Coordinates of C-alpha atoms in Angstrom, one line a residue:
Chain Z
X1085 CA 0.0 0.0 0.0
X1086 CA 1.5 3.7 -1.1
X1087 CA 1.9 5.9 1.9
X1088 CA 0.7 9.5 1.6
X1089 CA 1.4 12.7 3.5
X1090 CA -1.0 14.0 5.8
X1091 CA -2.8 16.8 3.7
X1092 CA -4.9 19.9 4.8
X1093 CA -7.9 18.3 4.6
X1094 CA -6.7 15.7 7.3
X1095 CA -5.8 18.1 9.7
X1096 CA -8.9 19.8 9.3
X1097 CA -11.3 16.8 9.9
X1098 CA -9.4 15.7 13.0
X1099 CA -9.6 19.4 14.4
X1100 CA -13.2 19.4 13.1
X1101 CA -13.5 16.1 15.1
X1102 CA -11.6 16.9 18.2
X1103 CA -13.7 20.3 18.8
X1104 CA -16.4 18.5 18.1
X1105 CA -15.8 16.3 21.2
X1106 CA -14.2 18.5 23.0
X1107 CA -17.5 20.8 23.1
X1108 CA -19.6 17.6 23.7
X1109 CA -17.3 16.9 26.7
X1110 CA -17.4 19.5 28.1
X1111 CA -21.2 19.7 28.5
X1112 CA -21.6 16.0 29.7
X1113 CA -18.5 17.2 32.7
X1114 CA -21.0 20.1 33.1
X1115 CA -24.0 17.8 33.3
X1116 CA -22.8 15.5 34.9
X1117 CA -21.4 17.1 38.0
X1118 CA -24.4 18.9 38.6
X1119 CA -27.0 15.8 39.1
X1120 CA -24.1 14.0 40.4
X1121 CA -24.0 16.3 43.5
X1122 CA -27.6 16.5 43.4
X1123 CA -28.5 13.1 43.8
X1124 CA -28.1 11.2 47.0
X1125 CA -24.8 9.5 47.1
X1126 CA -26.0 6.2 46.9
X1127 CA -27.1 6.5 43.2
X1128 CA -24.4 8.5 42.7
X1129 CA -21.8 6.1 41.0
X1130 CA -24.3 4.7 39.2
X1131 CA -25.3 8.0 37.5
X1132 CA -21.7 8.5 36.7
X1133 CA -21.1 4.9 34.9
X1134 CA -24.8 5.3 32.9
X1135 CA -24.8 8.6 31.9
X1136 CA -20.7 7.8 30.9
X1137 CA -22.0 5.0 28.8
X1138 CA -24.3 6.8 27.2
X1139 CA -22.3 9.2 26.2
X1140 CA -19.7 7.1 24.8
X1141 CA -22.2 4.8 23.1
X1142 CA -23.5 7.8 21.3
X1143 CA -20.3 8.0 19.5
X1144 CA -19.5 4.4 19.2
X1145 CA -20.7 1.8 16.0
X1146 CA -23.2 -0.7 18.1
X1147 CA -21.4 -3.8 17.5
X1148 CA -17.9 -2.0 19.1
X1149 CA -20.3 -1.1 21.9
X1150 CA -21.6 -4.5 22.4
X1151 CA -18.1 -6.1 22.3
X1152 CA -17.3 -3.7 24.8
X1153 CA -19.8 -4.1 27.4
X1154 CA -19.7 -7.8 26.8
X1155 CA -15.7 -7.8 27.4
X1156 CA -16.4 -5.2 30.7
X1157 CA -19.4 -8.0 32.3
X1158 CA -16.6 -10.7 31.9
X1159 CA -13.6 -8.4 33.6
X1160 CA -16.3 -8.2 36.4
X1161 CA -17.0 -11.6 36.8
X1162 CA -13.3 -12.6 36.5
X1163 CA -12.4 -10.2 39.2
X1164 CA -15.5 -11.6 41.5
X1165 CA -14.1 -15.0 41.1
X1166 CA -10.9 -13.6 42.1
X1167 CA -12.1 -12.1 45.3
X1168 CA -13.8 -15.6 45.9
X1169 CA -10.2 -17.1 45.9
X1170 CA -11.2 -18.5 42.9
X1171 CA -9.7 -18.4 38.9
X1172 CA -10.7 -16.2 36.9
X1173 CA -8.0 -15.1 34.5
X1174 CA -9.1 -17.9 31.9
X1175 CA -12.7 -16.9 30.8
X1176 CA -11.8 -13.1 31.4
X1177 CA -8.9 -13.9 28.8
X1178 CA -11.0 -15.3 26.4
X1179 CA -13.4 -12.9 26.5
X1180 CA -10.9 -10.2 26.2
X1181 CA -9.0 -11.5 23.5
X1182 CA -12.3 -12.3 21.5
X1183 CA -12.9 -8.3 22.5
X1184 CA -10.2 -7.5 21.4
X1185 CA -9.7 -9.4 18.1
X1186 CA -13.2 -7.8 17.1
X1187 CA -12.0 -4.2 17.9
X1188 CA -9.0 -4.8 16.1
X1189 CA -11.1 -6.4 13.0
X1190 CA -11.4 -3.0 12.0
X1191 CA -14.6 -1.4 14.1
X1192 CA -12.0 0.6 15.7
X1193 CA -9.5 2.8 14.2
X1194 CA -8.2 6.1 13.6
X1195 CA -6.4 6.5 10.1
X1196 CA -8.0 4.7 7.8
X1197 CA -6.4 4.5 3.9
X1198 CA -8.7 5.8 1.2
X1199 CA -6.9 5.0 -2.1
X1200 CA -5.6 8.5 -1.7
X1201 CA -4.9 9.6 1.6
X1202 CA -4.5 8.3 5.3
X1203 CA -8.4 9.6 6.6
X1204 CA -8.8 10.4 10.4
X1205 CA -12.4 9.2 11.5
X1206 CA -13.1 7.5 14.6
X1207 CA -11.1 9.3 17.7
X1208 CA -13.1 8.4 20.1
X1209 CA -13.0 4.7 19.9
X1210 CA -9.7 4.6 19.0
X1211 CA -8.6 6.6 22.1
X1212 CA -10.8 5.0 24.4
X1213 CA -9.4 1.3 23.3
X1214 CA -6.0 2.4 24.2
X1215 CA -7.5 3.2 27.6
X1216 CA -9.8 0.2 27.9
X1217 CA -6.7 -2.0 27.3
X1218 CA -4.2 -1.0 30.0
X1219 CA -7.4 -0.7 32.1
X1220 CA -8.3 -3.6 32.1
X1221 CA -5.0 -5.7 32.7
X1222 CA -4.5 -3.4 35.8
X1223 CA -8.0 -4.2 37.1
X1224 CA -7.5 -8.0 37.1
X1225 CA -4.0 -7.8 38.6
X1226 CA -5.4 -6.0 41.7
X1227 CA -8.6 -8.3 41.5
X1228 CA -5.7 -11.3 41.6
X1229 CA -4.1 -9.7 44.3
X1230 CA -7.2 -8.6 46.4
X1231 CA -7.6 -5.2 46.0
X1232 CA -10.7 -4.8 45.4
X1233 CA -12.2 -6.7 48.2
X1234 CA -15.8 -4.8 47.5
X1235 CA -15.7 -4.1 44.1
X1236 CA -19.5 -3.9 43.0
X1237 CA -20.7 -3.7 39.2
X1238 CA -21.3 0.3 39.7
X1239 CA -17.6 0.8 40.7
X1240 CA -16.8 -1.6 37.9
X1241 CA -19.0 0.4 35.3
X1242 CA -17.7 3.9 36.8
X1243 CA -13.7 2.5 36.3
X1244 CA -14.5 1.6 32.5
X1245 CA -17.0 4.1 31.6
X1246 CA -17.5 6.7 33.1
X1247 CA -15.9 9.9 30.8
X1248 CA -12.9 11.2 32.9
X1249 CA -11.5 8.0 33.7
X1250 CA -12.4 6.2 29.6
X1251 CA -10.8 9.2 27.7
X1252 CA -7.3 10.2 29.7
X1253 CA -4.0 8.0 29.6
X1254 CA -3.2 10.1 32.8
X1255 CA -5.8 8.7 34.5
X1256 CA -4.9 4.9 33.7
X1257 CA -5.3 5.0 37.9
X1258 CA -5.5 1.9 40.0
X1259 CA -8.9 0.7 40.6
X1260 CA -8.5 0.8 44.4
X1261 CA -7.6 4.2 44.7
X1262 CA -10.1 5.3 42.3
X1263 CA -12.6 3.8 44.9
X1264 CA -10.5 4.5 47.9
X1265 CA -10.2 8.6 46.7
X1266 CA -13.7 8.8 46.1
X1267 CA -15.8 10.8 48.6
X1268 CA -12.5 12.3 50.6
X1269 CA -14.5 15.8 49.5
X1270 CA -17.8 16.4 49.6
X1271 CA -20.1 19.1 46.8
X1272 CA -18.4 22.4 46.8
X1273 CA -14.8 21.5 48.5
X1274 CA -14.9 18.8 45.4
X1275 CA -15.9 20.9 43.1
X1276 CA -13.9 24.0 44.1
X1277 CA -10.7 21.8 44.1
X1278 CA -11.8 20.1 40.9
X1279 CA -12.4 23.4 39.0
X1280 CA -8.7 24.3 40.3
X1281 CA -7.2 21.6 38.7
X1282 CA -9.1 22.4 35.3
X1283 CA -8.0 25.6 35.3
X1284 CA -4.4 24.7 35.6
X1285 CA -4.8 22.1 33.0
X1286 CA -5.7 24.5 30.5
X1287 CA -3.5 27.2 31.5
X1288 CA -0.8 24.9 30.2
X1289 CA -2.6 23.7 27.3
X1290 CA -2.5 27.9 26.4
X1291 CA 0.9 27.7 27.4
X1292 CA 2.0 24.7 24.6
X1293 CA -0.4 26.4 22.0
X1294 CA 1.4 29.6 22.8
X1295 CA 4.8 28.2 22.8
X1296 CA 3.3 26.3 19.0
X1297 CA 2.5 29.6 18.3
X1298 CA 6.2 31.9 18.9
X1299 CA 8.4 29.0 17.9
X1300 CA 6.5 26.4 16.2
X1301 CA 8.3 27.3 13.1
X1302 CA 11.8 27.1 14.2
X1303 CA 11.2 23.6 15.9
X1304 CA 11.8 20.9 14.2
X1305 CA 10.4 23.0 10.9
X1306 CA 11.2 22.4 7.3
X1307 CA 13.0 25.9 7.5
X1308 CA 15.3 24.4 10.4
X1309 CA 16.2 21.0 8.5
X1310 CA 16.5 23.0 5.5
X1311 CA 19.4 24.8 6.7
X1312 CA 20.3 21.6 8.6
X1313 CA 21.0 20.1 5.8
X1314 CA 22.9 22.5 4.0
X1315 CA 25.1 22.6 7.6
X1316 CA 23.8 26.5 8.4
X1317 CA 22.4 25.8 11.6
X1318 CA 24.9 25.3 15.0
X1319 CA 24.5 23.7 17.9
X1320 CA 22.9 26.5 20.4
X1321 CA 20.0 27.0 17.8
X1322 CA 19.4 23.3 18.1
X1323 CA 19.2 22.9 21.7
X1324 CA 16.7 25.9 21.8
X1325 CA 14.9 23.7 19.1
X1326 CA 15.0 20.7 21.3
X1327 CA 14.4 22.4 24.6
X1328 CA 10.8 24.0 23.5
X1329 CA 9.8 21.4 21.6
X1330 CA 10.1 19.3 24.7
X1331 CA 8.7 21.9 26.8
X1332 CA 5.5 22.3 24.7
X1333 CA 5.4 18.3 25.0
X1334 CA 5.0 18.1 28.7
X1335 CA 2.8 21.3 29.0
X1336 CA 0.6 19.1 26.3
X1337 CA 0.4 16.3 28.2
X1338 CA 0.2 17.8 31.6
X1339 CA -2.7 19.8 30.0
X1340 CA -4.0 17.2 29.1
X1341 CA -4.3 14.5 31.3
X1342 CA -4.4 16.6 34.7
X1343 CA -7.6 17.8 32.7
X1344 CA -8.8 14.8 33.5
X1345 CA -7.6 14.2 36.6
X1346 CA -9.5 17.7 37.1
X1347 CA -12.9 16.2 35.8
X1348 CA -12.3 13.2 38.1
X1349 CA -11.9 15.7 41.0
X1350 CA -15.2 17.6 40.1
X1351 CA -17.4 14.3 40.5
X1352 CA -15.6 13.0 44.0
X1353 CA -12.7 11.0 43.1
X1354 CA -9.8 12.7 45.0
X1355 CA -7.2 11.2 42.3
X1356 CA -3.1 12.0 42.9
X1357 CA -1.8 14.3 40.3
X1358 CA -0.2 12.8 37.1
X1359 CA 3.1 14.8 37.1
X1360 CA 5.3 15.8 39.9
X1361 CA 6.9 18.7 38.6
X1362 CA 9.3 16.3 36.2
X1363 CA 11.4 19.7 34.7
X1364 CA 12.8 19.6 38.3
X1365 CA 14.2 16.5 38.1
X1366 CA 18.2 15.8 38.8
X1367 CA 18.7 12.9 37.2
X1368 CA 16.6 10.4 34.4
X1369 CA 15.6 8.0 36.8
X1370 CA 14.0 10.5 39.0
X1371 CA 12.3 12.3 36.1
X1372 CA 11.2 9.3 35.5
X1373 CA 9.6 8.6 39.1
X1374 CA 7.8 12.1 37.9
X1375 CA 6.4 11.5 34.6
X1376 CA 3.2 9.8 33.9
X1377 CA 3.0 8.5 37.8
X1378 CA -0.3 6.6 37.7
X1379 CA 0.7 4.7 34.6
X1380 CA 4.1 3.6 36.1
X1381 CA 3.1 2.4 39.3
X1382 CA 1.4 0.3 36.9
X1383 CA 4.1 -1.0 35.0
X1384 CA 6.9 -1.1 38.3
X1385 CA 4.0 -3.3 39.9
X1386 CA 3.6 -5.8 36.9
X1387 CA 6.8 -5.7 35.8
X1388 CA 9.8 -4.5 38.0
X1389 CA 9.2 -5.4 41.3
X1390 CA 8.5 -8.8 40.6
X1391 CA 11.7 -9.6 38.2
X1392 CA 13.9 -7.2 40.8
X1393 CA 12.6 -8.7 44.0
X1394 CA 13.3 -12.0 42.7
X1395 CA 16.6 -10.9 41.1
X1396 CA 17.4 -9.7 44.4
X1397 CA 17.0 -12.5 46.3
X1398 CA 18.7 -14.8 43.7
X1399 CA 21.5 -12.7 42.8
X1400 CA 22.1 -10.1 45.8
X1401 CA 26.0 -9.5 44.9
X1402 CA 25.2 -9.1 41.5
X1403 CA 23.6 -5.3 41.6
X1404 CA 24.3 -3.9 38.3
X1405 CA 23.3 -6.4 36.3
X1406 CA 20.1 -6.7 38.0
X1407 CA 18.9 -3.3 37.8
X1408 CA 20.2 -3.6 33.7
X1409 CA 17.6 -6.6 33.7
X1410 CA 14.7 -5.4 35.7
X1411 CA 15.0 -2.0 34.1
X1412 CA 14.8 -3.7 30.7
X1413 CA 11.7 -6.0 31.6
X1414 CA 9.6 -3.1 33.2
X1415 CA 10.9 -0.9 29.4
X1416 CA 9.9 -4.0 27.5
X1417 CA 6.8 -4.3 28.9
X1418 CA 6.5 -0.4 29.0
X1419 CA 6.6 -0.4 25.3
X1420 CA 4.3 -3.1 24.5
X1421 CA 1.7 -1.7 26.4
X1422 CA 2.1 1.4 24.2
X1423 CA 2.8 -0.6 21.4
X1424 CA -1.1 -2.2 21.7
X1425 CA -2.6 1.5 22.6
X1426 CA -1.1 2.7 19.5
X1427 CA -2.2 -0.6 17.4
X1428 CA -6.0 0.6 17.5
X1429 CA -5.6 3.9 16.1
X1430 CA -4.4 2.1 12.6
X1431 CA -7.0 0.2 10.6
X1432 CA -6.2 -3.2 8.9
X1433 CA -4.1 -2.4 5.6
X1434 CA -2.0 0.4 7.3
X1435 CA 1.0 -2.4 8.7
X1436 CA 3.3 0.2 7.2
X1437 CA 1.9 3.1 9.9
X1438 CA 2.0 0.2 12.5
X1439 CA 5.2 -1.1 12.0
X1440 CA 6.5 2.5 11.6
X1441 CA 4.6 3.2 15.1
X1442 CA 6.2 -0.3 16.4
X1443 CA 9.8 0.3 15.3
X1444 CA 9.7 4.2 16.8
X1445 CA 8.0 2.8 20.4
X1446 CA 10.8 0.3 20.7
X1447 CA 13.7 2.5 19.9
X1448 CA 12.5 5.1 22.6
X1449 CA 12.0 2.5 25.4
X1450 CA 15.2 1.2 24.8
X1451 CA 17.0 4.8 25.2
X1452 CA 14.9 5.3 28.4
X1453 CA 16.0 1.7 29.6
X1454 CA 19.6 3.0 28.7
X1455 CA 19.1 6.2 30.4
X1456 CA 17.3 5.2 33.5
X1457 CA 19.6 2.0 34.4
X1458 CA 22.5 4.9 33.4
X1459 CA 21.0 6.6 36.2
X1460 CA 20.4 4.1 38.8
X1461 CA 23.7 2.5 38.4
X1462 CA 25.4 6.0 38.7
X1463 CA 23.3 7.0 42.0
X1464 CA 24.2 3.1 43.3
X1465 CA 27.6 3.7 42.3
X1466 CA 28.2 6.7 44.9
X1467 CA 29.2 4.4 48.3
X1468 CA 28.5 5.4 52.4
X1469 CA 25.5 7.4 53.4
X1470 CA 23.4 10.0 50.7
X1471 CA 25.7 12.9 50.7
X1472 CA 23.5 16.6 50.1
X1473 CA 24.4 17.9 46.6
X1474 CA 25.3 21.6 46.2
X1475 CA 23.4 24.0 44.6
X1476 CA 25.4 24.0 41.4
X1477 CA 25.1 20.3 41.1
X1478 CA 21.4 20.2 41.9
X1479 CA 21.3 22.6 38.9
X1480 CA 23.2 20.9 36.9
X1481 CA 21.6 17.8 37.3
X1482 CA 18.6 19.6 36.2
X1483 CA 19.9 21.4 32.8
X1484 CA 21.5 17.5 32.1
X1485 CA 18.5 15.6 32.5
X1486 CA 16.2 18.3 30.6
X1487 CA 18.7 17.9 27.6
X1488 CA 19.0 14.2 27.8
X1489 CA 14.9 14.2 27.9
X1490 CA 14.4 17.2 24.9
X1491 CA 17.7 15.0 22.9
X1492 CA 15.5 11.7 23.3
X1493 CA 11.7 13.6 21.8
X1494 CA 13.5 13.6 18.2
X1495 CA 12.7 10.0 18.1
X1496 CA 9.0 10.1 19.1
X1497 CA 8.8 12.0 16.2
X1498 CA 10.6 10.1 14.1
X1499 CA 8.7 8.8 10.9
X1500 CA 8.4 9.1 7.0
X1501 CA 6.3 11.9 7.7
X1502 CA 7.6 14.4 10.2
X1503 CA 11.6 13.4 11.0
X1504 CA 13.5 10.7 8.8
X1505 CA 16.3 9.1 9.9
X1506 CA 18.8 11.4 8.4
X1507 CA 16.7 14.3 9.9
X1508 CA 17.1 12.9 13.6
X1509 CA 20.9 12.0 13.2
X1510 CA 21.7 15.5 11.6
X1511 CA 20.1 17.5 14.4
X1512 CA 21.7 15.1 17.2
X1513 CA 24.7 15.3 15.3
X1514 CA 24.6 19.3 15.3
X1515 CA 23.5 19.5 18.9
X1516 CA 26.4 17.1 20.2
X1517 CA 29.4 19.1 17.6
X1518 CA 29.3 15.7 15.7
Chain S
X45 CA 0.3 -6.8 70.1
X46 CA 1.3 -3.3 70.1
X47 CA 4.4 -3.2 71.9
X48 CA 5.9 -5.4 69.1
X49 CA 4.5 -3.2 66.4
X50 CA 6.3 0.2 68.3
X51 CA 9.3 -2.4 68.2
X52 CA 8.7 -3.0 64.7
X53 CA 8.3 0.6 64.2
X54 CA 11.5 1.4 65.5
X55 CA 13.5 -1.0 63.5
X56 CA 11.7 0.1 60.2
X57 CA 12.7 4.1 61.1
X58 CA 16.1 3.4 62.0
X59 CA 16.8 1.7 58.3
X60 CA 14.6 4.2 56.3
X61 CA 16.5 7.1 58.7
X62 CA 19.8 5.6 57.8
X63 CA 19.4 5.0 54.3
X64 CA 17.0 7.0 52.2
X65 CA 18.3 10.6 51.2
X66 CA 14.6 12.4 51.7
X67 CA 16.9 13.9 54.8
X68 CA 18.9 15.4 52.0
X69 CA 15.8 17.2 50.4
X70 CA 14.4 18.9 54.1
X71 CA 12.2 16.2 55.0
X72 CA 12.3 13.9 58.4
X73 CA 11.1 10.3 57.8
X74 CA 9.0 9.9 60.6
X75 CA 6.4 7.1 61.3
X76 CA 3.9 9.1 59.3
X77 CA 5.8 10.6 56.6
X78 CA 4.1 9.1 53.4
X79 CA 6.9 7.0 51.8
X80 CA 6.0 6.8 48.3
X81 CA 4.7 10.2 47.9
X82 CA 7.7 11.8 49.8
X83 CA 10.6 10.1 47.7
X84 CA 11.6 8.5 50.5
X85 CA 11.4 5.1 49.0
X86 CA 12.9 5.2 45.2
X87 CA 13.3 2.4 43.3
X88 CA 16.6 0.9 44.4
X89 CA 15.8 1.4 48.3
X90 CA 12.4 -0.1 48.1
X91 CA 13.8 -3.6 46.7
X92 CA 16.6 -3.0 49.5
X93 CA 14.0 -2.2 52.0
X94 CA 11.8 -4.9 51.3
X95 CA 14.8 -7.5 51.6
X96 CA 15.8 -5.9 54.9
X97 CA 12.3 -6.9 56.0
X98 CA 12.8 -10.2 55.0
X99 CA 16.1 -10.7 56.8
X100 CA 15.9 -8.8 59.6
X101 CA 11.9 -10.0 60.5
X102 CA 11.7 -13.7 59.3
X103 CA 8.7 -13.1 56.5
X104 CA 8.3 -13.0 52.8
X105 CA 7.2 -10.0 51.1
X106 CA 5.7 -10.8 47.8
X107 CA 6.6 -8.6 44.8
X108 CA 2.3 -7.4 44.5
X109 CA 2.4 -6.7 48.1
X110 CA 4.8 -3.6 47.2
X111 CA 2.2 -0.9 46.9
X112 CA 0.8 2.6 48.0
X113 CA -1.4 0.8 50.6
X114 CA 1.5 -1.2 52.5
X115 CA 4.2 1.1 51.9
X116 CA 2.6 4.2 53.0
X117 CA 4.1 4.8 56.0
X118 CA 6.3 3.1 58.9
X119 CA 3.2 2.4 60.8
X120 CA 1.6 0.8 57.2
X121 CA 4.6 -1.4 56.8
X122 CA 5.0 -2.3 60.5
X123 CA 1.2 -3.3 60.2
X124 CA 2.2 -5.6 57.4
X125 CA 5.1 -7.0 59.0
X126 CA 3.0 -7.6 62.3
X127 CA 0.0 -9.3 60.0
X128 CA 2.9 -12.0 58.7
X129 CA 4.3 -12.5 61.8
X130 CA 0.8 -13.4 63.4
X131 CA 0.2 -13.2 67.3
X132 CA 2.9 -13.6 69.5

């Protein structure tokens, strides 16, 4: 199949389709919350999963609806077997993978290939799979593990369905704290502190449009790789490049997702915030502690506590090599996770967008695992008691671990449409006076 | 019951006191100081942590049993420890 650049019309019909949802968002958040508060709390959660169902089923084709609330009734029962001490994984398996084979037969996706050009339709499926997916491994892990000792169907209905918790990858929160955090404030305290968090969500969502809107041009533009390639641009100007384009990254997906941690808060559920302040971070490992914190402590439970713990006791004089291992599992599995979220958004016919997607996830999780073992092993490495840094090393840290993070957004970015190869190794090349 | 968990308690400060660095960044890990949220516990310490437990208190910690809930404070994982040890 021939691959096409993204044309006008495209970007138009995705904008057209994003505002589109945005406004009809916006009024169900508005909705919602009020009768929510209104009613008494103990129709309350079941408001917020049917009215969040509704919504989402007025956008959805009715077989992809079915399949999903089919797959949903079966992750319940799976976890109520679990809390029984009995097995569930097998028939919630089944019924997952027969979920998800159908949503990946093609009722779900995002770019679809006319004979022409790669068509956007179909965001809000696409983007609530991705969610659906991670959701629901995390909510049978802590069903395995008793977590969710009284777990009914509402709470069930509210973690898949209801709108603040189907639509963010921010909010990909544990079940049990999504149940434990709800009700720790009541009406206006809620709503005050929910409204709070909105507002600083979008204030950084201005912030990345108006950083799109001073420099877009000069990062990463045609203009700049123009120049790049005729060896006219020098290695300040490339770091600015770098810098703001990974500055407008995290205040998009700050914006973004603490937007829905901000919905969440209107409507009762007391969620942690999803970033903790990761531009402050002095070295990779701990920006990577900060970045994205509910979806971690989802990957470090299923994947690097178990293979380190184990590791550990198997292995305890061999250190390095263990945190090189675990780090690599918990990337691996980082990246596949990703890998299947990004899988729905590409209908059947468009392997070449997949594997491009595929190839580009797999190289940035390994420089993450390189860069965060880098950074254990280097904080191990320092022997006796933690020693207090001084201020210029504090800051230091800082500047390095910005750069390493703006020198690794290159290859998010990297595809036959935005950055090539070449593109990517001239502008590292330039920024490092390769 | 609850003399053994203040013992427990005291044990669990005196490694998290000696070994994490949250001292470093102006903050006193006390029996209430949350753990995770803190920074008190990165990843490294929290393995080392968890095998201390092991060692120094005869039980097993299982790898799912790492979480918010258990780890939340000295008094959370004293409570832990004092559930696997059972009544003495």
């Amino acid at each position: 199949m021939r691959e096409t650049p993204l044309d006008a019309g495209s970007v138009e019909l995705v904008l057209q389709s994003s505002l589109e949802l945005l406004g009809a968002y916006a009024a169900w958040v508005l909705a919602a919350a009020a009768v929510h508060w209104l009613l008494p709390p103990a129709r309350r959660k079941a408001w917020l999963a049917l009215s969040g169902a509704a919504f989402l089923a007025s956008w959805f084709p009715a077989p992809l609806a079915a399949a999903l609330a089919a797959s949903t009734a079966a992750l319940h029962a799976a976890g109520a077997r679990a809390r029984r001490g009995k097995e569930g994984w097998p028939a919630a398996a089944l019924a997952f993978s027969a979920a998800a084979a159908l949503l990946l037969g093609g009722r779900a996706h995002f770019l679809r290939y006319d004979g022409t050009f790669l068509v956007f339709e179909d965001v809000l499926p696409a983007l609530f799979i991705g969610i659906y997916l991670k959701k629901a491994a995390y909510f049978l892990y802590e069903a395995r593990y008793g977590r969710l000792p009284a777990y009914g169907a509402a709470d069930t209905a509210v973690y898949f369905f209801s709108l603040p918790f189907a639509l963010g990858p921010g909010v990909v929160a544990a079940p049990s704290h999504l149940q434990e955090s709800y009700g720790k404030r009541e009406g206006r305290a809620a709503a005050a502190h929910g409204l709070q968090t909105v507002l600083d969500a979008v204030l950084h969502l201005a912030g990345c449009w108006a950083v799109f809107r001073l420099f877009g041009s000069f990062m990463f533009g045609r203009e700049l790789l123009g120049r790049l390639a005729q060896g006219r641009v020098r290695a300040p100007e490339i770091w600015a490049a770098l810098g703001l384009a990974y500055l407008s990254f995290y205040l998009l997906r700050y914006g973004y997702e603490q937007l829905c941690v901000g919905t969440a808060r209107l409507l009762g559920f007391d969620l942690r915030d999803n970033y903790a302040e990761p531009l402050l971070a002095s070295s990779y490992a701990e920006h990577w502690r900060r970045w994205n914190v509910h979806f971690r402590e989802m990957v470090m439970a299923f994947f690097y506590y178990p293979v380190m713990l184990r590791l550990a006791r198997a292995r305890p004089s061999a250190g390095a090599s263990n945190i090189v291992a675990a780090c690599w599992t918990t990337f691996f599995g980082h990246g596949l996770f990703v890998v299947a979220a990004n899988a729905v958004f590409y209908s059947p016919g468009s392997w070449p967008g997949l594997r491009d997607s595929a190839c580009r996830i797999a190289l940035f999780e390994g420089l993450q695992w390189a860069l965060v073992s880098g950074s254990l092993l280097r904080s191990r490495s320092q022997p006796g008691a933690p020693q207090p840094a001084s201020g210029l090393r504090e800051a230091a840290g800082i500047a390095t671990t910005f750069a390493l993070r703006a020198a690794t957004l290159p290859f998010l970015a990297l595809n036959r449409k935005q950055l090539a190869w070449s593109d990517v190794a001239g502008l590292l090349g330039a920024a490092f006076g390769l | 019951m609850t003399e053994g968990v203040d013992a427990l308690e005291r044990a669990i400060l005196g490694f998290l006191q000696e070994k994490s660095d949250a001292a470093l960044r102006g903050l006193a890990v006390t029996r209430e100081t949350p753990l995770f949220d803190s920074g008190a516990l990165d990843s490294l310490l929290i393995i080392e942590f968890a095998l201390f437990l092991e060692q120094r208190f005869q039980v097993r910690i299982e790898a799912h049993e790492i979480d918010r809930r258990n780890f939340a404070t000295v008094s959370a994982v004293a409570r832990l420890v004092a559930a696997k040890q059972g009544p003495r």
